[in-house]
Every structure is written in C-alpha cells, then in structure tokens.
Coordinates of N, CA, C and O and ligand atoms in Angstrom, one line a residue:
M897 N 86.4 92.4 108.7 CA 87.0 92.8 107.5 C 87.8 93.8 108.1 O 87.7 94.2 109.7
R898 N 89.1 94.1 107.5 CA 90.2 94.7 108.1 C 90.3 96.2 107.0 O 90.3 95.8 105.9
R899 N 90.6 97.0 107.6 CA 91.0 98.2 106.8 C 92.1 97.7 106.0 O 93.3 97.5 106.4
A900 N 92.6 98.4 104.5 CA 93.6 98.0 103.7 C 94.7 99.1 104.3 O 94.6 99.7 105.1
E901 N 95.8 98.6 104.3 CA 96.6 99.4 104.4 C 97.4 100.2 103.0 O 97.3 99.5 101.8
H902 N 98.1 100.9 103.5 CA 98.6 102.1 102.4 C 99.8 101.2 101.2 O 100.3 100.8 101.8
A903 N 99.1 101.8 100.4 CA 100.3 101.7 99.2 C 100.2 102.9 98.1 O 99.8 103.6 98.1
P904 N 101.6 103.0 97.9 CA 102.0 104.2 97.1 C 101.3 104.3 95.8 O 101.2 102.8 95.3
H905 N 100.7 105.1 95.2 CA 100.5 106.1 94.1 C 101.6 105.5 93.0 O 102.7 105.6 93.3
P906 N 100.9 104.5 91.9 CA 102.2 104.4 91.3 C 102.7 105.0 90.5 O 103.8 105.2 90.2
L907 N 102.3 105.9 90.0 CA 103.1 107.2 89.6 C 103.8 108.2 90.2 O 104.9 108.7 90.1
T908 N 104.2 107.9 91.7 CA 105.1 108.5 92.6 C 105.9 107.9 92.5 O 107.1 107.8 93.5
L909 N 106.5 106.4 91.5 CA 107.6 105.6 91.9 C 108.5 105.8 91.2 O 109.6 104.9 91.1
G910 N 108.5 107.0 90.1 CA 109.4 106.9 89.0 C 109.8 106.0 88.0 O 111.1 106.2 87.4
V911 N 108.4 105.4 87.6 CA 108.8 104.8 87.1 C 108.0 105.2 85.6 O 106.6 105.5 85.8
T912 N 108.1 104.9 84.2 CA 107.1 105.3 83.2 C 106.1 104.3 82.9 O 106.7 103.1 82.5
P913 N 104.8 104.5 83.7 CA 104.1 103.3 82.8 C 103.4 103.2 81.5 O 103.7 103.7 80.6
A914 N 103.0 102.0 81.1 CA 102.8 101.4 79.7 C 101.7 102.6 79.3 O 101.3 102.7 77.7
C915 N 100.9 103.0 79.8 CA 99.8 103.9 79.8 C 100.1 105.6 79.4 O 99.2 106.4 79.3
A916 N 101.6 106.0 79.6 CA 101.8 107.1 79.7 C 101.2 107.9 78.3 O 101.3 107.1 77.3
G917 N 101.0 108.9 78.4 CA 100.3 109.8 77.1 C 99.0 109.7 76.7 O 98.5 109.8 76.0
R918 N 98.5 108.4 77.1 CA 96.9 108.2 77.0 C 96.2 108.9 77.5 O 96.5 109.1 78.9
P919 N 94.8 109.3 77.6 CA 94.0 110.2 78.3 C 93.7 109.7 79.1 O 93.4 108.3 78.9
L920 N 93.1 110.0 80.6 CA 92.8 109.7 81.7 C 91.2 108.9 80.8 O 90.8 107.9 81.5
S921 N 90.5 109.9 80.4 CA 89.5 109.0 79.7 C 89.3 107.6 79.3 O 88.7 106.4 79.2
T922 N 90.9 107.1 78.9 CA 90.8 105.8 78.3 C 90.4 104.5 79.4 O 89.7 103.6 79.2
F923 N 90.6 105.2 80.5 CA 90.3 104.1 81.9 C 88.7 104.2 82.1 O 88.9 103.6 83.5
F924 N 87.9 105.0 81.7 CA 86.8 105.2 82.6 C 85.7 104.6 81.1 O 86.0 104.1 79.8
R925 N 84.5 104.6 81.9 CA 83.3 103.9 80.6 C 83.7 104.8 79.5 O 83.8 105.8 79.3
H926 N 83.5 104.2 78.1 CA 83.6 104.7 76.6 C 84.8 104.8 76.6 O 85.0 105.4 75.5
G927 N 85.8 104.4 77.4 CA 87.2 104.4 77.0 C 87.7 103.3 76.1 O 87.0 102.6 75.4
A928 N 88.9 103.2 76.1 CA 89.6 101.6 75.9 C 88.7 100.5 76.4 O 88.1 100.5 77.5
S929 N 88.6 99.6 75.4 CA 88.0 97.9 75.7 C 88.6 97.6 77.1 O 89.8 97.7 77.1
P930 N 87.8 96.3 78.2 CA 88.9 95.8 79.3 C 89.6 95.1 78.6 O 91.1 95.1 79.6
A931 N 89.4 94.8 77.3 CA 90.7 93.7 76.9 C 91.3 93.9 76.8 O 92.8 93.9 76.9
D932 N 91.5 95.3 75.9 CA 92.7 95.9 75.5 C 93.5 96.8 77.0 O 94.6 96.5 76.4
L933 N 92.6 96.7 77.8 CA 93.7 97.4 79.0 C 94.1 96.2 79.8 O 95.0 96.6 80.3
R934 N 94.1 95.3 79.4 CA 94.1 94.1 80.3 C 95.4 93.7 79.6 O 96.7 93.4 80.1
A935 N 95.4 94.1 78.0 CA 96.7 93.5 77.4 C 97.8 94.9 77.3 O 99.1 94.3 77.8
L936 N 97.4 95.8 77.7 CA 98.1 97.3 78.2 C 98.7 97.0 79.5 O 100.3 97.0 79.5
C937 N 98.2 96.5 80.3 CA 98.4 96.7 81.7 C 99.4 95.2 82.0 O 100.0 95.3 82.6
G938 N 99.3 94.6 81.3 CA 99.9 93.3 81.4 C 101.4 93.1 81.0 O 102.0 92.8 81.8
A939 N 101.7 94.2 80.0 CA 102.7 94.6 79.9 C 104.0 95.5 80.8 O 104.8 95.9 80.2
C940 N 102.6 96.3 82.0 CA 103.6 97.3 82.2 C 104.4 97.3 83.5 O 104.0 96.2 83.8
P941 N 105.8 97.9 83.5 CA 106.3 97.7 84.7 C 105.9 97.9 85.8 O 106.1 97.8 87.0
L942 N 104.7 98.9 86.3 CA 104.3 99.4 87.2 C 102.6 98.4 87.9 O 101.9 98.8 88.3
Y943 N 102.6 97.3 86.8 CA 101.3 96.5 86.9 C 101.3 96.1 88.4 O 100.2 96.3 89.0
E944 N 102.0 95.6 89.4 CA 102.2 95.2 90.6 C 101.6 96.1 91.3 O 100.5 96.1 92.4
A945 N 102.3 97.4 91.4 CA 102.2 98.3 92.2 C 100.9 99.5 92.1 O 100.3 99.5 92.6
C946 N 100.2 99.5 90.7 CA 99.0 99.6 90.1 C 97.8 99.0 91.0 O 97.2 99.5 91.5
D947 N 98.1 97.3 91.0 CA 97.3 96.7 91.7 C 96.8 96.8 92.7 O 95.7 96.7 93.4
A948 N 98.0 97.0 93.6 CA 98.1 97.2 95.3 C 97.7 98.2 95.3 O 96.5 98.5 96.8
Y949 N 98.0 99.1 94.4 CA 97.0 101.0 94.9 C 95.4 100.7 95.0 O 94.6 100.9 96.0
A950 N 95.2 100.0 93.7 CA 93.8 99.9 93.6 C 93.1 98.7 94.1 O 91.6 99.0 94.5
M951 N 93.7 97.9 95.3 CA 93.2 97.5 96.1 C 93.1 98.1 97.6 O 92.1 97.5 98.1
A952 N 94.1 98.9 97.9 CA 93.9 99.6 98.9 C 93.3 100.7 99.0 O 92.5 100.8 99.9
Y953 N 92.8 101.6 97.6 CA 92.0 102.4 97.7 C 91.0 102.4 96.9 O 90.7 101.8 96.1
D954 N 89.8 103.0 97.0 CA 88.9 103.6 96.7 C 88.4 103.8 95.1 O 87.5 105.0 95.0
V955 N 89.4 103.5 94.6 CA 89.7 104.2 92.8 C 88.6 104.0 91.8 O 88.1 102.6 92.1
R956 N 88.4 104.8 91.2 CA 87.4 104.5 89.6 C 88.2 104.0 88.7 O 89.1 104.3 88.4
G957 N 87.6 103.5 88.1 CA 88.1 103.2 86.4 C 88.8 102.2 86.6 O 88.3 100.7 87.7
I958 N 89.5 101.7 85.5 CA 90.3 100.5 85.1 C 91.9 100.9 85.4 O 92.1 101.5 85.2
W959 N 92.1 99.8 86.5 CA 93.8 100.0 86.9 C 94.2 98.5 87.0 O 93.5 97.9 87.6
A960 N 95.5 98.4 86.4 CA 95.9 97.5 86.3 C 95.0 96.2 85.8 O 94.8 95.1 85.9
G961 N 94.2 96.7 84.5 CA 93.3 95.6 84.0 C 92.1 95.5 84.8 O 91.3 94.7 84.5
T962 N 91.9 95.7 86.2 CA 90.5 95.5 86.7 C 90.1 96.4 86.6 O 89.9 97.6 87.1
T963 N 88.7 96.2 86.5 CA 87.5 97.0 86.5 C 87.1 97.3 88.0 O 87.3 96.9 88.9
Y964 N 86.3 98.6 88.2 CA 85.9 98.9 89.5 C 85.1 97.8 90.3 O 85.5 97.3 91.5
S965 N 84.3 97.2 89.3 CA 83.8 96.1 90.4 C 84.2 94.9 90.5 O 84.2 94.5 91.4
E966 N 85.5 94.3 89.5 CA 86.1 93.2 89.6 C 87.0 93.6 90.9 O 87.4 92.6 91.7
G967 N 87.1 95.0 91.1 CA 87.9 95.4 92.1 C 87.5 95.0 93.7 O 87.9 94.6 94.4
A968 N 86.3 95.6 93.4 CA 85.2 95.7 94.8 C 85.1 94.7 94.8 O 85.0 93.6 96.3
Q969 N 84.8 92.9 94.1 CA 84.2 92.1 94.3 C 86.0 91.2 95.1 O 85.4 90.3 96.3
R970 N 86.6 91.5 94.3 CA 88.1 90.7 95.0 C 88.0 91.4 96.5 O 88.6 90.5 97.4
R971 N 88.0 92.7 97.0 CA 88.6 93.3 98.6 C 87.0 92.3 98.9 O 87.2 92.0 100.2
H972 N 85.8 92.6 98.5 CA 85.2 92.1 99.7 C 85.1 90.2 99.7 O 85.2 90.0 100.7
R973 N 86.0 89.5 98.7 CA 86.1 88.3 98.6 C 87.8 88.0 100.4 O 87.3 87.3 100.7
L974 N 88.4 89.4 99.9 CA 89.5 89.0 100.7 C 89.0 89.9 102.1 O 90.0 90.0 102.9
G975 N 87.7 90.6 102.3 CA 87.8 90.9 103.4 C 88.5 92.2 103.8 O 88.8 92.6 105.2
I976 N 88.5 92.9 102.9 CA 89.6 94.2 102.8 C 88.3 95.5 102.7 O 87.9 95.8 101.5
L977 N 88.6 96.4 103.8 CA 87.8 97.9 103.1 C 88.6 99.2 102.7 O 89.9 98.9 103.6
P978 N 88.4 99.1 101.9 CA 89.3 100.2 101.1 C 89.2 101.5 102.0 O 88.8 101.9 102.5
L979 N 90.6 102.8 101.5 CA 91.1 103.8 101.7 C 90.6 104.7 101.4 O 90.2 104.1 99.8
S980 N 89.8 105.7 101.1 CA 89.6 107.1 100.7 C 90.8 107.7 99.9 O 91.9 108.0 100.5
V981 N 90.9 107.9 98.8 CA 91.6 108.1 97.6 C 91.4 110.0 98.6 O 92.6 110.6 98.1
F982 N 90.3 110.6 99.0 CA 90.1 111.8 99.4 C 91.0 112.1 100.2 O 91.4 113.1 100.8
T983 N 90.8 111.5 101.6 CA 91.0 111.6 102.7 C 92.4 110.5 103.2 O 93.0 111.3 104.3
D984 N 92.9 109.6 102.3 CA 94.0 108.9 102.9 C 95.2 108.7 102.3 O 96.0 108.4 102.5
T985 N 95.5 109.6 101.1 CA 96.8 109.9 100.5 C 97.2 111.3 100.8 O 97.7 111.7 99.2
P986 N 97.3 112.1 101.8 CA 97.8 113.4 101.5 C 98.9 113.5 101.0 O 99.3 114.5 99.6
R987 N 100.0 112.5 101.5 CA 101.5 112.4 100.8 C 101.3 112.4 99.1 O 101.9 113.2 98.5
D988 N 100.8 111.4 99.0 CA 100.6 111.3 97.7 C 100.1 112.1 96.5 O 101.0 112.4 95.4
L989 N 99.3 112.8 97.3 CA 98.6 113.9 96.4 C 99.6 115.0 96.5 O 99.5 116.0 95.1
D990 N 100.5 115.2 97.4 CA 101.5 116.1 97.3 C 102.2 116.1 96.2 O 102.9 116.9 95.6
V991 N 102.7 114.8 95.7 CA 103.8 115.0 95.0 C 103.1 114.4 93.6 O 103.7 114.9 92.7
L992 N 101.9 114.1 93.1 CA 101.0 114.3 92.3 C 101.2 115.7 91.8 O 100.8 115.8 90.6
R993 N 100.3 116.5 92.6 CA 100.6 118.0 92.3 C 101.0 118.9 91.7 O 100.9 119.3 90.6
E994 N 102.7 118.0 91.6 CA 103.4 118.6 91.1 C 103.8 118.4 89.7 O 104.7 118.8 88.8
R995 N 103.1 116.7 89.5 CA 103.5 116.2 88.4 C 102.1 116.5 87.2 O 102.0 115.9 86.0
R996 N 101.3 116.5 87.9 CA 100.0 115.9 86.8 C 98.9 117.4 86.5 O 99.0 118.6 87.7
P997 N 98.0 117.3 85.9 CA 96.9 118.4 85.6 C 96.3 118.6 86.6 O 96.3 117.6 87.1
Y998 N 95.3 120.0 86.5 CA 94.6 120.1 87.9 C 95.0 120.2 89.1 O 94.5 120.0 89.9
G999 N 96.3 120.3 89.2 CA 97.0 120.4 90.2 C 96.5 119.0 91.4 O 97.1 119.1 92.5
G1000 N 97.2 117.7 91.0 CA 96.3 116.7 91.7 C 95.2 116.9 92.3 O 94.9 115.9 93.4
D1001 N 94.0 117.6 91.9 CA 93.0 117.7 92.7 C 92.0 116.8 92.0 O 91.3 117.1 91.1
L1002 N 91.8 115.6 92.6 CA 90.8 115.0 92.1 C 89.5 115.2 91.7 O 88.8 114.9 90.6
R1003 N 89.1 116.1 92.4 CA 87.4 116.8 92.1 C 87.5 117.6 90.9 O 86.9 117.4 90.4
A1004 N 88.9 118.0 90.9 CA 89.0 119.1 89.7 C 89.0 118.4 88.5 O 88.3 118.5 87.5
R1005 N 89.7 117.2 88.3 CA 89.8 116.0 87.6 C 88.7 115.7 87.0 O 88.3 115.5 85.9
R1006 N 87.8 115.0 88.1 CA 86.4 114.7 87.6 C 85.7 115.5 87.3 O 85.0 115.2 86.2
R1007 N 85.4 117.2 87.7 CA 85.0 117.8 86.9 C 85.2 117.9 85.6 O 84.5 118.3 84.8
A1008 N 86.6 118.0 85.1 CA 86.9 118.3 83.8 C 86.8 117.3 82.8 O 86.5 117.1 81.7
L1009 N 86.4 115.7 83.6 CA 86.1 114.4 83.0 C 84.7 114.9 82.4 O 84.2 114.2 81.3
A1010 N 83.8 115.3 83.4 CA 82.2 115.2 83.0 C 82.3 116.2 82.4 O 81.3 116.2 81.8
A1011 N 82.9 117.6 82.5 CA 82.5 118.5 80.8 C 83.0 117.8 79.9 O 82.4 118.0 78.5
Q1012 N 83.3 116.7 79.7 CA 84.1 115.9 78.5 C 83.2 115.0 78.3 O 83.2 113.9 77.4
G1013 N 81.9 114.6 79.2 CA 80.9 114.0 79.0 C 81.6 112.5 79.5 O 80.7 111.4 79.1
V1014 N 82.5 112.4 80.0 CA 83.3 111.0 80.6 C 82.7 110.9 82.0 O 83.1 111.4 82.9
S1015 N 82.0 109.5 82.3 CA 81.4 109.7 83.7 C 82.4 109.0 84.6 O 83.4 107.7 83.8
T1016 N 82.5 109.2 85.6 CA 84.1 108.5 86.5 C 83.2 107.9 87.7 O 83.8 107.2 88.7
R1017 N 81.5 107.4 87.7 CA 80.9 107.0 88.4 C 80.9 105.4 88.0 O 81.1 104.9 86.9
Ligands
SF4_340 S1 99.0 98.9 85.1 FE1 97.8 99.5 83.4 S2 96.5 101.2 84.4 FE2 98.4 100.9 85.7 S3 100.3 102.3 85.2 FE3 100.1 100.5 84.6 S4 99.5 100.6 82.1 FE4 98.5 102.4 84.1

C-alpha cells in the first residue's frame, strides 16, 4: 500500500463546476440518485480534478459520480491509502474558508447537515 499524493480541491481551481448552486445534501444519502449524479458529473469541466481529489482524500458523499464505497474499492484495488481531509489539506482549506459557508470548517459543515437530518457517514 502506498500513501496517496496530494491533489488540489476542485473548487480551488477557479473553474465553475456543473454542480454549482446545488445544495451539498445532493451528494449525500437521500440526495440525488447516483445515476443522475454520474450524468451531471460526466459533463463537468472539473470531473478529472474532482475524481483525483476524491481518490487522494478520504472524502464522503459522491464525488465525480463515484460513491464513497466505489472510491474506497478503487483505492483498495490500486493499493492507495487516502490522505485525511482534516489533517492533510491545510492550504486547500484556507482557500475554501474564503469561498464557502461554514468558514471551510468541515466539522461545522457536517454538523449543519446533521441538523438537516442528512447523514454524511
Ligand atoms: S465532477 Fe461532479 S461533484 Fe465534482 S465538481 Fe463536477 S459536478 Fe461537482
């Protein structure tokens, strides 16, 4: 097994994603269907960057049309150990803090989703 290499968060690249304006809950359980998201993501200019980030980091939800378990299986097949979104991306989080609600604080974002009854596990 080898540790994944850093990949930039897609929203730090200055390109508007196809999912712009959609609530974050779209990408979690009870959100849009995986088939709908695969179609949306397939047309996104950030698809490759989003996929690379989701392969490098242990992110939850659907990224680049790939579910958490599909991504985990792919990493397992390739022998990749993911990085942590909490401890391994300080620079990305600094950039996101200026652009995203909840100040880029992923734990605060998770709490806000939980308050809406959306599971991010
Ligand atoms: S690939 Fe999908 S999840 Fe990733 S930024 Fe684009 S639309 Fe959003």
